[in-house]
Coordinates of C-alpha atoms in Angstrom, one line a residue:
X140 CA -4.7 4.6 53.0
X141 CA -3.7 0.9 53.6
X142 CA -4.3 -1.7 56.1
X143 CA -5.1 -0.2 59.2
X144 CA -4.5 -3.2 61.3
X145 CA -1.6 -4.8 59.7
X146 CA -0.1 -4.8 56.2
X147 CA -2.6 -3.8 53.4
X148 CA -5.0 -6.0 55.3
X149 CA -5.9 -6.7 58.7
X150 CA -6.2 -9.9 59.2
X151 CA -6.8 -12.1 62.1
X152 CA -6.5 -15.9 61.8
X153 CA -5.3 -19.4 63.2
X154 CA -5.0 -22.7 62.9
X155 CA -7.2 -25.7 64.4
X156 CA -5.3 -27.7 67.0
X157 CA -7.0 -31.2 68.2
X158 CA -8.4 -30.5 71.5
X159 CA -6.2 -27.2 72.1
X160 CA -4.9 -25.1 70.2
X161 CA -5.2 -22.2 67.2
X162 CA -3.4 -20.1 66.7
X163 CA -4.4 -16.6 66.0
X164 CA -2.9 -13.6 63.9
X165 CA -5.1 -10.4 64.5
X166 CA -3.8 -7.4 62.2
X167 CA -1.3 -8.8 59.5
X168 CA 1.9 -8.6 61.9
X169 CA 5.2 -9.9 60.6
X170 CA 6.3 -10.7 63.9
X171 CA 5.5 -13.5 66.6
X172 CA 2.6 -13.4 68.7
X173 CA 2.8 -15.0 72.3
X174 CA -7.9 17.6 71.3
X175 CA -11.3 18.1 70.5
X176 CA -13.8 15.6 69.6
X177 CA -14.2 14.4 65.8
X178 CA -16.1 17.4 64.1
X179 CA -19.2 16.0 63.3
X180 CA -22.1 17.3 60.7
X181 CA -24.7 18.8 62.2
X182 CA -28.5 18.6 61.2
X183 CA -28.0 15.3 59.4
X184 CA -31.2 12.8 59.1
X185 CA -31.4 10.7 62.2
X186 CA -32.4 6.8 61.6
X187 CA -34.6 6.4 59.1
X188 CA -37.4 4.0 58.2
X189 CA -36.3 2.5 55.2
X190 CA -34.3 0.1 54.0
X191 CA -31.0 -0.1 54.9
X192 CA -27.7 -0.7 53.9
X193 CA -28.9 -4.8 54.4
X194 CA -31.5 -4.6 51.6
X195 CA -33.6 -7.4 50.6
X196 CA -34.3 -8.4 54.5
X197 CA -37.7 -9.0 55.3
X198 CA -40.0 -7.0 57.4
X199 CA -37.4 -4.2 57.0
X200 CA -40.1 -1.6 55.8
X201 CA -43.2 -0.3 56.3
X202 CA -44.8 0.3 53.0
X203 CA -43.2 3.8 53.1
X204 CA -42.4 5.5 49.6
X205 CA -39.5 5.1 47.7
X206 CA -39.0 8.7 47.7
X207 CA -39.0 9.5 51.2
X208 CA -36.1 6.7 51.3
X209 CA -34.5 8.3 48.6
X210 CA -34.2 11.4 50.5
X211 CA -33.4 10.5 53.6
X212 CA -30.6 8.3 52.0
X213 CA -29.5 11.3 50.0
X214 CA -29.5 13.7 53.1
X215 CA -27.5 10.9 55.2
X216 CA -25.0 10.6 52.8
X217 CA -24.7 14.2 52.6
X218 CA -23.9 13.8 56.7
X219 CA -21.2 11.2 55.6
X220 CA -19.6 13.6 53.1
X221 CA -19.9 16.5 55.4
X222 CA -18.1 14.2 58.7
X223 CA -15.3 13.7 56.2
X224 CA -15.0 16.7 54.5
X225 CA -14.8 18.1 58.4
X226 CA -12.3 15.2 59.4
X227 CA -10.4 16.6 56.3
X228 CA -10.3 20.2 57.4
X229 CA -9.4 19.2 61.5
X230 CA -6.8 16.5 60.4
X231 CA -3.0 16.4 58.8
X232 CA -3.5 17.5 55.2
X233 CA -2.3 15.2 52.5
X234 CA 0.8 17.0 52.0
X235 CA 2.3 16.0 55.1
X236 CA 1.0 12.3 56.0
X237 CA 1.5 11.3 52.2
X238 CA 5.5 10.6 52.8
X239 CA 7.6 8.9 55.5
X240 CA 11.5 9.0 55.8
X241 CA 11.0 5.7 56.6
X242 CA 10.7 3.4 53.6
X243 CA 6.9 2.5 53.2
X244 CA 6.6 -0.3 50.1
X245 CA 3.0 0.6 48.1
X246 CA 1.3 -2.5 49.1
X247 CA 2.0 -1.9 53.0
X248 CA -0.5 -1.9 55.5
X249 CA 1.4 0.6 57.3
X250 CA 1.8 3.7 55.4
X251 CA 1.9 7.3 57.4
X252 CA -1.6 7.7 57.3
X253 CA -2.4 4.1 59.4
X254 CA -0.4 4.6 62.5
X255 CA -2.0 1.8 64.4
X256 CA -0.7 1.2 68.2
X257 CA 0.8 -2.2 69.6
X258 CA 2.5 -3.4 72.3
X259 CA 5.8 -5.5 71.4
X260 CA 9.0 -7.0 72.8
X261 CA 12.0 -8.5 71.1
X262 CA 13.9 -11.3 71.9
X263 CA 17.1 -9.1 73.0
X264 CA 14.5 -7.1 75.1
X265 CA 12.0 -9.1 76.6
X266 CA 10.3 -5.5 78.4
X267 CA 6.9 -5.1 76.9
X268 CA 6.6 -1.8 75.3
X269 CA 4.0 0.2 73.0
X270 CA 4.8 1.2 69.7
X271 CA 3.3 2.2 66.3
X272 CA 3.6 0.2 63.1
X273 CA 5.1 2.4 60.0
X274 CA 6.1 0.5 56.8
X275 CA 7.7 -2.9 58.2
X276 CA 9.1 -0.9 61.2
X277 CA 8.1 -0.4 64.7
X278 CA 8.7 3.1 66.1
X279 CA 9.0 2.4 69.8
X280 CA 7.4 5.5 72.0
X281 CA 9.1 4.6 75.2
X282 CA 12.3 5.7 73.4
X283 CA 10.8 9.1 71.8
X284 CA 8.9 9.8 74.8
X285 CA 10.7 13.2 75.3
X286 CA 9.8 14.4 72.6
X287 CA 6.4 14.6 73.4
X288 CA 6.1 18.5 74.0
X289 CA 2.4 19.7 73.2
X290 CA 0.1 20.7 75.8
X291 CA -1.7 17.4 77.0
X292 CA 1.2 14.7 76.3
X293 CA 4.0 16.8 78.0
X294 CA 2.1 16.1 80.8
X295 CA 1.7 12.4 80.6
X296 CA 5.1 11.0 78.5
X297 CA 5.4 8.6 81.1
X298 CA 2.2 7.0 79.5
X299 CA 4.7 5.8 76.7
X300 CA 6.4 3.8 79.0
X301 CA 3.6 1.3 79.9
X302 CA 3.4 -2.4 79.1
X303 CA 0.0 -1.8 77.8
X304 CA -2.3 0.9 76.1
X305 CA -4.3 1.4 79.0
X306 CA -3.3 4.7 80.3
X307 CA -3.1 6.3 77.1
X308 CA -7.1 5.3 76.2
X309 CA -7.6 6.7 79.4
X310 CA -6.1 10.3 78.5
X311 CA -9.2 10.9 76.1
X312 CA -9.5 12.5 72.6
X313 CA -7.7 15.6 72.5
X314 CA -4.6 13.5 73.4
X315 CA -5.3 10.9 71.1
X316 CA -5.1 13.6 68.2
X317 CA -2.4 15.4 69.7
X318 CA -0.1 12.2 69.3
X319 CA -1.0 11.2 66.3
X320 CA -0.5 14.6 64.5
X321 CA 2.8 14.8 66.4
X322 CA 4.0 11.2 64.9
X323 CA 2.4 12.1 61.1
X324 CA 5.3 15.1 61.5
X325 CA 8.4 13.6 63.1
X326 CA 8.0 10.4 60.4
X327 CA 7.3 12.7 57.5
X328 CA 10.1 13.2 55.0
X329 CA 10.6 17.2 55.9
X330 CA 10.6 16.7 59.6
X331 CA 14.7 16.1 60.6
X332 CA 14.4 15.6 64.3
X333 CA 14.2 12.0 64.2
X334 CA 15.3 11.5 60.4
X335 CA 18.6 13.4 61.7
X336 CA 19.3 11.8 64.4
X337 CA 21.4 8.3 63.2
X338 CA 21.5 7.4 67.1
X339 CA 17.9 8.0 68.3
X340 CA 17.0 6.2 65.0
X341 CA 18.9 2.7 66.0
X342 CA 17.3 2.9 69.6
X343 CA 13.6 4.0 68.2
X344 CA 12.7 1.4 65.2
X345 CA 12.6 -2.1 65.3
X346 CA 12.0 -4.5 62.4
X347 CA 8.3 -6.0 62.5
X348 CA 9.7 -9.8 61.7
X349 CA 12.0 -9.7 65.0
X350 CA 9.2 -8.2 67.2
X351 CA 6.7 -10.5 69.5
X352 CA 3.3 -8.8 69.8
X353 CA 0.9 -8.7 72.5
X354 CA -1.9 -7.7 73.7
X355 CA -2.5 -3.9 73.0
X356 CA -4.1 -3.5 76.2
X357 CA -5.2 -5.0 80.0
X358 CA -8.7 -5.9 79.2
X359 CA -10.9 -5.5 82.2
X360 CA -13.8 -6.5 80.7
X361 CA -15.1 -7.8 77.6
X362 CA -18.9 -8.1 75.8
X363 CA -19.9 -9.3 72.9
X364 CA -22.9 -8.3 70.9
X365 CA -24.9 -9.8 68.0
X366 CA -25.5 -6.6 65.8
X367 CA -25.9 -7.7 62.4
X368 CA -29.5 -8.3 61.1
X369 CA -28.6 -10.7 58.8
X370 CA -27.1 -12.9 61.2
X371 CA -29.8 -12.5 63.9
X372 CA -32.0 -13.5 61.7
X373 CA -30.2 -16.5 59.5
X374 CA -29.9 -18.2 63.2
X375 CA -33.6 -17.5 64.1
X376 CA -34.9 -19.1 60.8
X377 CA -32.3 -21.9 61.8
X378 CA -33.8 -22.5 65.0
X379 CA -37.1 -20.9 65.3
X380 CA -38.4 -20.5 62.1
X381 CA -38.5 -17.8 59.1
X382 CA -41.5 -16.4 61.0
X383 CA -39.9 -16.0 64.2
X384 CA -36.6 -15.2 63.2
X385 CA -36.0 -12.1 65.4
X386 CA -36.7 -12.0 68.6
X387 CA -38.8 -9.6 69.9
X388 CA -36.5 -7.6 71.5
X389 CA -34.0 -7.2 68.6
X390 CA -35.0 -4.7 66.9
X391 CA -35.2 -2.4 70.3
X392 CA -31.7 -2.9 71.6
X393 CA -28.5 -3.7 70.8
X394 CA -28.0 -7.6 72.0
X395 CA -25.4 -8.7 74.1
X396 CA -24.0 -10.7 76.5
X397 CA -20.8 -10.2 78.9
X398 CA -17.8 -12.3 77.6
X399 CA -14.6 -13.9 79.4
X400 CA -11.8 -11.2 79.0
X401 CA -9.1 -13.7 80.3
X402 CA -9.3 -15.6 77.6
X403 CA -9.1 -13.1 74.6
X404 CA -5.2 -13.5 73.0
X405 CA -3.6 -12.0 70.4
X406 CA -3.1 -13.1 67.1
X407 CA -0.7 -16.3 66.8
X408 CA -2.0 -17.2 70.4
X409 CA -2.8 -21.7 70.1
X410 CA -6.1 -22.1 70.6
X411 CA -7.1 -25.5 71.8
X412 CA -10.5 -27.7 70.5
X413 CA -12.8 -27.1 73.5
X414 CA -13.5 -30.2 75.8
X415 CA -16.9 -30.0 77.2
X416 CA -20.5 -31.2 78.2
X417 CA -22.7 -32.3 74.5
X418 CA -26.1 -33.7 73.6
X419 CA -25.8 -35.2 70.0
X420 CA -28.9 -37.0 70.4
X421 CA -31.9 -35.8 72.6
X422 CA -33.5 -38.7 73.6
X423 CA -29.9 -40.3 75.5
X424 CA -27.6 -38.3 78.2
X425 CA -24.9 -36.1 77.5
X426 CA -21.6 -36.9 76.4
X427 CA -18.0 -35.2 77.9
X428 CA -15.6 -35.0 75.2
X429 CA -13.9 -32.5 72.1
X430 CA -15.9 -29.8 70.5
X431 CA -16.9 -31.7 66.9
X432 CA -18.5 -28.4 65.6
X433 CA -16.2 -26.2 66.1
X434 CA -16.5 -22.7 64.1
X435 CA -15.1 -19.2 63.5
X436 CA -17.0 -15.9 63.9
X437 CA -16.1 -13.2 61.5
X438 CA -16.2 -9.9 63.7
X439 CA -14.4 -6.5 65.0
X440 CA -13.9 -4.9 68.3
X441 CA -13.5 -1.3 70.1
X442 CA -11.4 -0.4 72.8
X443 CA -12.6 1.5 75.2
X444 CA -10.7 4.9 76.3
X445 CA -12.0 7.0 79.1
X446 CA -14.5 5.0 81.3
X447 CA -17.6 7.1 83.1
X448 CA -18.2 7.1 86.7
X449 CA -20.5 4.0 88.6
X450 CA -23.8 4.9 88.2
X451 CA -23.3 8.1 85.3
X452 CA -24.6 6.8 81.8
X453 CA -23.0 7.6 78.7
X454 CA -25.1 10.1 76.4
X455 CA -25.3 9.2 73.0
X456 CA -24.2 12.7 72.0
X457 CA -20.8 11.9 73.2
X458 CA -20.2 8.6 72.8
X459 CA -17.8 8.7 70.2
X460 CA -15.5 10.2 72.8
X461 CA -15.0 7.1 74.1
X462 CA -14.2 4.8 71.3
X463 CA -9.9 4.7 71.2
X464 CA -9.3 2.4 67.7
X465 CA -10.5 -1.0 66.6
X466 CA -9.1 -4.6 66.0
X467 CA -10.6 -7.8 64.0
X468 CA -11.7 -10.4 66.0
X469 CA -12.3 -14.4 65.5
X470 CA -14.7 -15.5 68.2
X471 CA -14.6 -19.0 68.4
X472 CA -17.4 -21.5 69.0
X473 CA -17.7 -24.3 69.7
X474 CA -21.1 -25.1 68.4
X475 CA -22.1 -28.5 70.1
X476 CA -21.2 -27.4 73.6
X477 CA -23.5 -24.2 73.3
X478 CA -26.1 -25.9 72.2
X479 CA -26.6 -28.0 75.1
X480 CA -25.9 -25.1 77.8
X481 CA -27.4 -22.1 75.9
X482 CA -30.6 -22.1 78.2
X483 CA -31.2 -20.4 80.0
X484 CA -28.1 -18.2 80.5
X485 CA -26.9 -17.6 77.2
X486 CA -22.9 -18.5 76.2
X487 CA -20.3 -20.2 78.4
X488 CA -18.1 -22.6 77.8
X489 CA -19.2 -22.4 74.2
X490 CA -17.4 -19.4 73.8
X491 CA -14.9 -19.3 76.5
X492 CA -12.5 -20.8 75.9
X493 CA -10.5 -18.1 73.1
X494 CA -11.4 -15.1 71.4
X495 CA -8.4 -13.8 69.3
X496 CA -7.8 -9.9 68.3
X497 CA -5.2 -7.8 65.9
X498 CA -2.2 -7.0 67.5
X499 CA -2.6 -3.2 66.3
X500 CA -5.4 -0.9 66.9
X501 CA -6.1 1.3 64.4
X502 CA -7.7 4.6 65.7
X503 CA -10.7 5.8 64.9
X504 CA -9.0 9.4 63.3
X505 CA -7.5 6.7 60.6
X506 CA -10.6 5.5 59.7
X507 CA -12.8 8.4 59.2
X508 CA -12.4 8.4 55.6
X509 CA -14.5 5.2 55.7
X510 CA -17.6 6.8 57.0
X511 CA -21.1 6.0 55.2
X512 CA -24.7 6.7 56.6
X513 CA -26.1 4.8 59.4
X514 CA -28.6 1.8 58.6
X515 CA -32.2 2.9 58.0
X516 CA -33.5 1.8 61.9
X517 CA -37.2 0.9 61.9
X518 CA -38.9 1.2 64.3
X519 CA -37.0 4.1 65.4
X520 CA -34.9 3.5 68.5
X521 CA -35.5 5.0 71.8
X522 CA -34.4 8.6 72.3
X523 CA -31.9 7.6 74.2
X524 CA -30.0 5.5 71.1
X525 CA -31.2 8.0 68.7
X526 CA -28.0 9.6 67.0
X527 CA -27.4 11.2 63.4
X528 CA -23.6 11.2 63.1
X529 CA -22.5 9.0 61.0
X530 CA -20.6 6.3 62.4
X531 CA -20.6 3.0 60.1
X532 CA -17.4 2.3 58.4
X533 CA -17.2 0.9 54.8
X534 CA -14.7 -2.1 55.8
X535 CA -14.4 -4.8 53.3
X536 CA -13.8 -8.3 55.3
X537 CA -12.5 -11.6 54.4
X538 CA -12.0 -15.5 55.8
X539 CA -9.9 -17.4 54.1
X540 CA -9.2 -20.9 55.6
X541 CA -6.2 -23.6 55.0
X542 CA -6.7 -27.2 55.7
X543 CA -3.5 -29.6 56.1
X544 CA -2.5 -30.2 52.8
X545 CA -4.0 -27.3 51.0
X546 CA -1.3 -25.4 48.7
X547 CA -3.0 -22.5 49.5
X548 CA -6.0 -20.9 51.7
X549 CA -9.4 -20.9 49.9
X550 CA -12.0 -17.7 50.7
X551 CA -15.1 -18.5 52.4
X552 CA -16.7 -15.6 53.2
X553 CA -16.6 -12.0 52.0
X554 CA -18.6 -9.3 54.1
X555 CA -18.7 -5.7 55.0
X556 CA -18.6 -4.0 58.6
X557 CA -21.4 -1.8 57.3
X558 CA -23.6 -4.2 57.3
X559 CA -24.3 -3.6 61.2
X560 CA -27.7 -3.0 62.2
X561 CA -26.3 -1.2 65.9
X562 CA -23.6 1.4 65.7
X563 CA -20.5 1.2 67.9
X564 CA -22.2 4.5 69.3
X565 CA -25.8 2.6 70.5
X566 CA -23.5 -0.4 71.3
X567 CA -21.6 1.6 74.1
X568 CA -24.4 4.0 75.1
X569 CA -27.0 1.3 76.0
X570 CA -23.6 -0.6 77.7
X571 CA -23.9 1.9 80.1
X572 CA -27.5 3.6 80.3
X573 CA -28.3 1.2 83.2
X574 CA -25.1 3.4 85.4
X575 CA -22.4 0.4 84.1
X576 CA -19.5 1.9 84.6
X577 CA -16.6 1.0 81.6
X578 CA -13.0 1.5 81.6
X579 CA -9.9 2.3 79.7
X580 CA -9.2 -1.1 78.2
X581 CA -12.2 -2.9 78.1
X582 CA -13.0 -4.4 74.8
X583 CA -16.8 -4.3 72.8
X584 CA -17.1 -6.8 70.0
X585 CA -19.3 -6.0 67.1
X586 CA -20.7 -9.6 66.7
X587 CA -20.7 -11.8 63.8
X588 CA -20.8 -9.9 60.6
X589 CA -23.2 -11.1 58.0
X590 CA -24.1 -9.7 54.9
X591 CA -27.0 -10.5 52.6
X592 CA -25.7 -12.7 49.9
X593 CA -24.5 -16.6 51.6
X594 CA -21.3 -15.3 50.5
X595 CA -21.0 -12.8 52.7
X596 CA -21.9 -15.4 55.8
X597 CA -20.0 -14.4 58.6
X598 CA -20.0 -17.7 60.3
X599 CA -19.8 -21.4 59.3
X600 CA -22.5 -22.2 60.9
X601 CA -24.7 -20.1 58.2
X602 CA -22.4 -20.7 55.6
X603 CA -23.1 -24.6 55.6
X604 CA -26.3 -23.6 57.2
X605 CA -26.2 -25.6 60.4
X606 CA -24.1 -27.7 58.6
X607 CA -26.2 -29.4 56.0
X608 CA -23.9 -27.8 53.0
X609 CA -20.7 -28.8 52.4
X610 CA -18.3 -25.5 52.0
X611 CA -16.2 -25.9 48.7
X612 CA -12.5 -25.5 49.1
X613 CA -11.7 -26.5 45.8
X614 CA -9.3 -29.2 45.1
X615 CA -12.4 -32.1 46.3
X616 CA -11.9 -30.0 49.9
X617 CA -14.9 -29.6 51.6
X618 CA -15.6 -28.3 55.2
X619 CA -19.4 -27.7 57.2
X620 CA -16.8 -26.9 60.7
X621 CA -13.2 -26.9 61.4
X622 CA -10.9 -29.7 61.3
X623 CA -7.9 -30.4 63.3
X624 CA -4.6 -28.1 61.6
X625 CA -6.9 -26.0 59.6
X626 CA -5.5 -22.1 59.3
X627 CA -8.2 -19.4 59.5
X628 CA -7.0 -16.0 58.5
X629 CA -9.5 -13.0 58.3
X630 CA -8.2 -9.9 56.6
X631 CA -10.1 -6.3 56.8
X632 CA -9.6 -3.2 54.2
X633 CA -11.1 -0.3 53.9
X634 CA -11.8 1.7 50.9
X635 CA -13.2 5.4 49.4
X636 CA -12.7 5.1 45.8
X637 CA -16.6 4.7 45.3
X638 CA -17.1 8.0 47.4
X639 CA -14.0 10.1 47.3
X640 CA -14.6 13.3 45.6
X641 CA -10.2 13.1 44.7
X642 CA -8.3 9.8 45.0
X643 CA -5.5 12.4 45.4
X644 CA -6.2 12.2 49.1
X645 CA -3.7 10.6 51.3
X646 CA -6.6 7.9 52.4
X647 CA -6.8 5.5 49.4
X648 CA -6.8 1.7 51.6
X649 CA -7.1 1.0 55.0
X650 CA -6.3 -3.1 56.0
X651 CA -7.0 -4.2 59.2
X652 CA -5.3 -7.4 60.4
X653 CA -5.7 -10.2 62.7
X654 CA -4.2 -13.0 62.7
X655 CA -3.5 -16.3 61.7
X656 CA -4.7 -19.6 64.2
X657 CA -4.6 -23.2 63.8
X658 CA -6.4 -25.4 65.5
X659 CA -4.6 -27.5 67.6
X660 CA -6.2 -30.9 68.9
X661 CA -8.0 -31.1 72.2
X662 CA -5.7 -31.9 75.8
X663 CA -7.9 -34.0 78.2
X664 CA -7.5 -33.8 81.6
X665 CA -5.7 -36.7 83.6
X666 CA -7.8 -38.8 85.1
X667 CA -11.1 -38.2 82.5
X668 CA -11.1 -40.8 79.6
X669 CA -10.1 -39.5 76.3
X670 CA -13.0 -38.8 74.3
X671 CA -13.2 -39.9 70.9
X672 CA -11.7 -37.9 68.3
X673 CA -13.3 -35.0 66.2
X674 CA -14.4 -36.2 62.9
X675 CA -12.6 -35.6 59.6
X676 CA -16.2 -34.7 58.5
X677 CA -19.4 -33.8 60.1
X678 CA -22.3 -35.3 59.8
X679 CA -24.8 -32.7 58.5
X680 CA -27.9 -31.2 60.6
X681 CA -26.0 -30.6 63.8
X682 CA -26.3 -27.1 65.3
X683 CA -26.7 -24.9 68.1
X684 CA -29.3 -22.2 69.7
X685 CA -28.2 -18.6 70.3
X686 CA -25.7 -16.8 68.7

């Protein structure tokens, strides 16, 4: 399977404006931006005690033998084979999602097996609508809508007719997978109700490049948490030290702090350099002026589909009922302004001021095939975040970034979403063990993703680590931030070849897409002196506390 988030690869992105404005692509769009539960393997190893998926991170073990770890790595891939081979069995077989009436090129990031969800307009009709993304078409479901006959959806068709996927999260997992098996058999090549039907045809696809995309969904609320290991612990040895990296409670909980929902945008959304309050130098006041360490944050996100009640905790056990699809995510920085107001309340401004996502959401039933074993967890989690479902995906994710000038975008970072440390199943469970009550809608980021090799650095700050490297670009380009105009672009893909038992299976490539932003320059307020503009280079030891 390709590109689950846009074509062959999701990919979220945008350029730098002075003081202002990038602008974002989240899953690869073409266009402008402005039934039962999954049947998961029983008796497989909970979280183990050694090392994980992150190898060659300190402290990780604890002296255990290598072949106890062996085994328990062998029995939770077992559970990963198992989930799929189950997903296999419950889902669309290979004969039916493998071909589309509708023409899908081999390198899209839409084939019949993706599916993703969007919401789109079109400049003839400006009425926001949702639709699903097959080859380089966009099947609009407020048209079909009728045709919606099973037992959950015949119900609710008016959900189809929404300006956003809210109500349609909120209808839960039996309807998710009653859709999506419905639309893997009206697009496929022997179904003729909709292949037929010249007329409906006309009315129900529109071409990606004249479609404007938005945001997939009203987002109510919106946390970010700090879930990769590596990361944690490259910004502790940073700022506290190699023997302090963690803090104590990391390894207990899954981190994270509430984020400003108003201010995530969809892919090809400006995003402006931050003004704000700095300290560049200890010893004198702070400054008001443009962010001058401005960074990306390679990451992904879950949408949340039916909420729980005030005051009723989510059990681990049935977690996964909740999780809709997922989107890449860039969660701007802007280092120098978190630095000086991290204490004692964490992000603010530093992060408020844009967050971009995908356009598409690709659901969770498209990326089963992805599966692997959780990370080995040590010390064991509380019971209450214990699980043994699998529920890591193998996502292969990139940053590529595009100064002014550049003939074309260099690669700075290549990572892995399993590289978390805290499944999207702790993540949401602890969300709500306190009686937090989520809704339909609400968006959980994953955090910045950081793998163990510098390459794999999911951020700039630990890729010119806090700025005292100079990241090669080629061509004599170097960056240790973002400059004004540059073009970030992060791309996601999943792939099975190293664990499918058949590559005949419709699942080969999943892609995931974001967006593309540039950074636009900063826009002072009247009134307020314009502050002196952001470097064309940085000077090198500048960072930030937190994450």
């Amino acid at each position: 399977m390709r590109s689950p988030w846009g074509k062959s690869r999701g990919v979220v992105g945008g350029r730098v404006k002075p003081r202002g404005g990038a602008r974002g692509v989240a899953g690869r769009s073409r266009g402008r931006t402005s039934g039962a539960g999954p049947a998961w393997s029983r008796g497989v190893a909970g979280p183990g005690r050694g090392a994980g998926p992150q190898g060659g991170v300190a402290g990780r073990g604890r002296g255990r033998g290598a072949g106890d770890a062996a085994r328990r790595s062998a029995v939770a891939a077992r559970g990963a084979r198992s989930c799929l081979a189950q997903w296999r069995a419950a889902g669309p077989c290979s004969s039916l999602a493998s071909m589309s009436f509708v023409a899908v090129a081999e390198d899209s990031d839409f084939p019949i097996h993706n599916l993703p969800y969007g919401v789109f307009s079109t400049p003839g009709n400006p009425r926001q609508r949702i639709g699903v993304a097959i080859g380089d078409q966009i099947l609009d479901l407020s048209v079909i809508k009728h045709l919606f006959t099973g037992p959950i959806l015949s119900k609710h068709q008016d959900v189809f007719n929404q300006p956003a996927l809210n109500s349609f999260m909120g209808l839960g997992q039996a309807a998710w997978k009653e859709a999506r098996a419905f639309l893997q058999n009206l697009l496929s090549a022997s179904h003729a109700r909709l292949r037929d039907d010249t007329e409906l045809r006309r009315r129900a696809f529109t071409d990606q490049a004249s479609a404007v995309m938005h945001l997939p969904a009203i987002i109510g609320d919106y946390t970010d948490f700090y879930s990769s290991r590596q990361h944690a612990t490259n910004v502790g040895i940073m700022f506290r030290g190699k023997e302090n990296a963690l803090m104590p409670n990391w390894l207990h909980l899954p981190v994270g702090y509430h984020g400003r929902a108003s201010s995530v945008v969809v892919s090809g959304t400006p995003i402006r350099r931050p003004m704000g309050q700095m300290s560049p130098d200890d010893s004198k006041p702070p400054v008001y002026g443009a962010c001058k360490l401005l960074d990306m944050e390679l990451e992904m996100a879950f949408f949340v589909g039916p909420g729980n009640k005030f005051g009723e905790p989510i059990p681990i056990s049935r977690a996964h009922e909740h999780i809709f699809g997922m989107v890449l995510m860039n969660d701007w920085s802007a280092r120098d302004i978190q630095k000086w107001e991290y204490v004692p309340l964490g992000p603010f401004l530093g992060k408020s001021f844009g967050t971009t996502i995908s356009p598409w959401v690709v659901p969770m039933d498209a990326l089963m095939p992805f599966v692997v074993p959780n990370p080995e967890q040590d010390p064991k989690p509380l019971p209450y975040l214990r699980h043994s479902q699998p529920y890591t995906f193998d996502i292969n994710l990139s940053v590529t970034l595009k100064g002014e000038g550049m003939s074309q975008a260099a690669t700075i970072c290549k990572s892995n979403f399993k590289y978390m440390y805290w499944t999207m199943l702790q993540q949401l469970t602890h969300h709500t063990v306190n009686g937090c009550n989520l809704r339909p809608g609400d968006l959980l980021a994953s955090g910045t993703i950081s793998g163990p090799e510098p390459e794999s650095f999911g951020s700039m700050l630990e890729l010119s680590w806090r700025g005292t490297k100079a990241i090669e670009l080629g061509n004599g380009q170097t960056r240790r931030f973002l400059l004004d105009g540059d073009e970030v672009v992060i791309t996601g893909e999943g792939s099975q070849a190293s664990r499918a038992p058949s590559r005949s299976f419709c699942y080969d490539r999943v892609a995931l897409r974001a967006g593309r932003e540039a950074i636009c320059p900063a826009r002072p307020r009247a009134g307020i002196p314009r502050p002196v503009s952001a470097p064309r280079d940085l000077p090198p030891g500048l960072g930030h506390q937190g994450l």
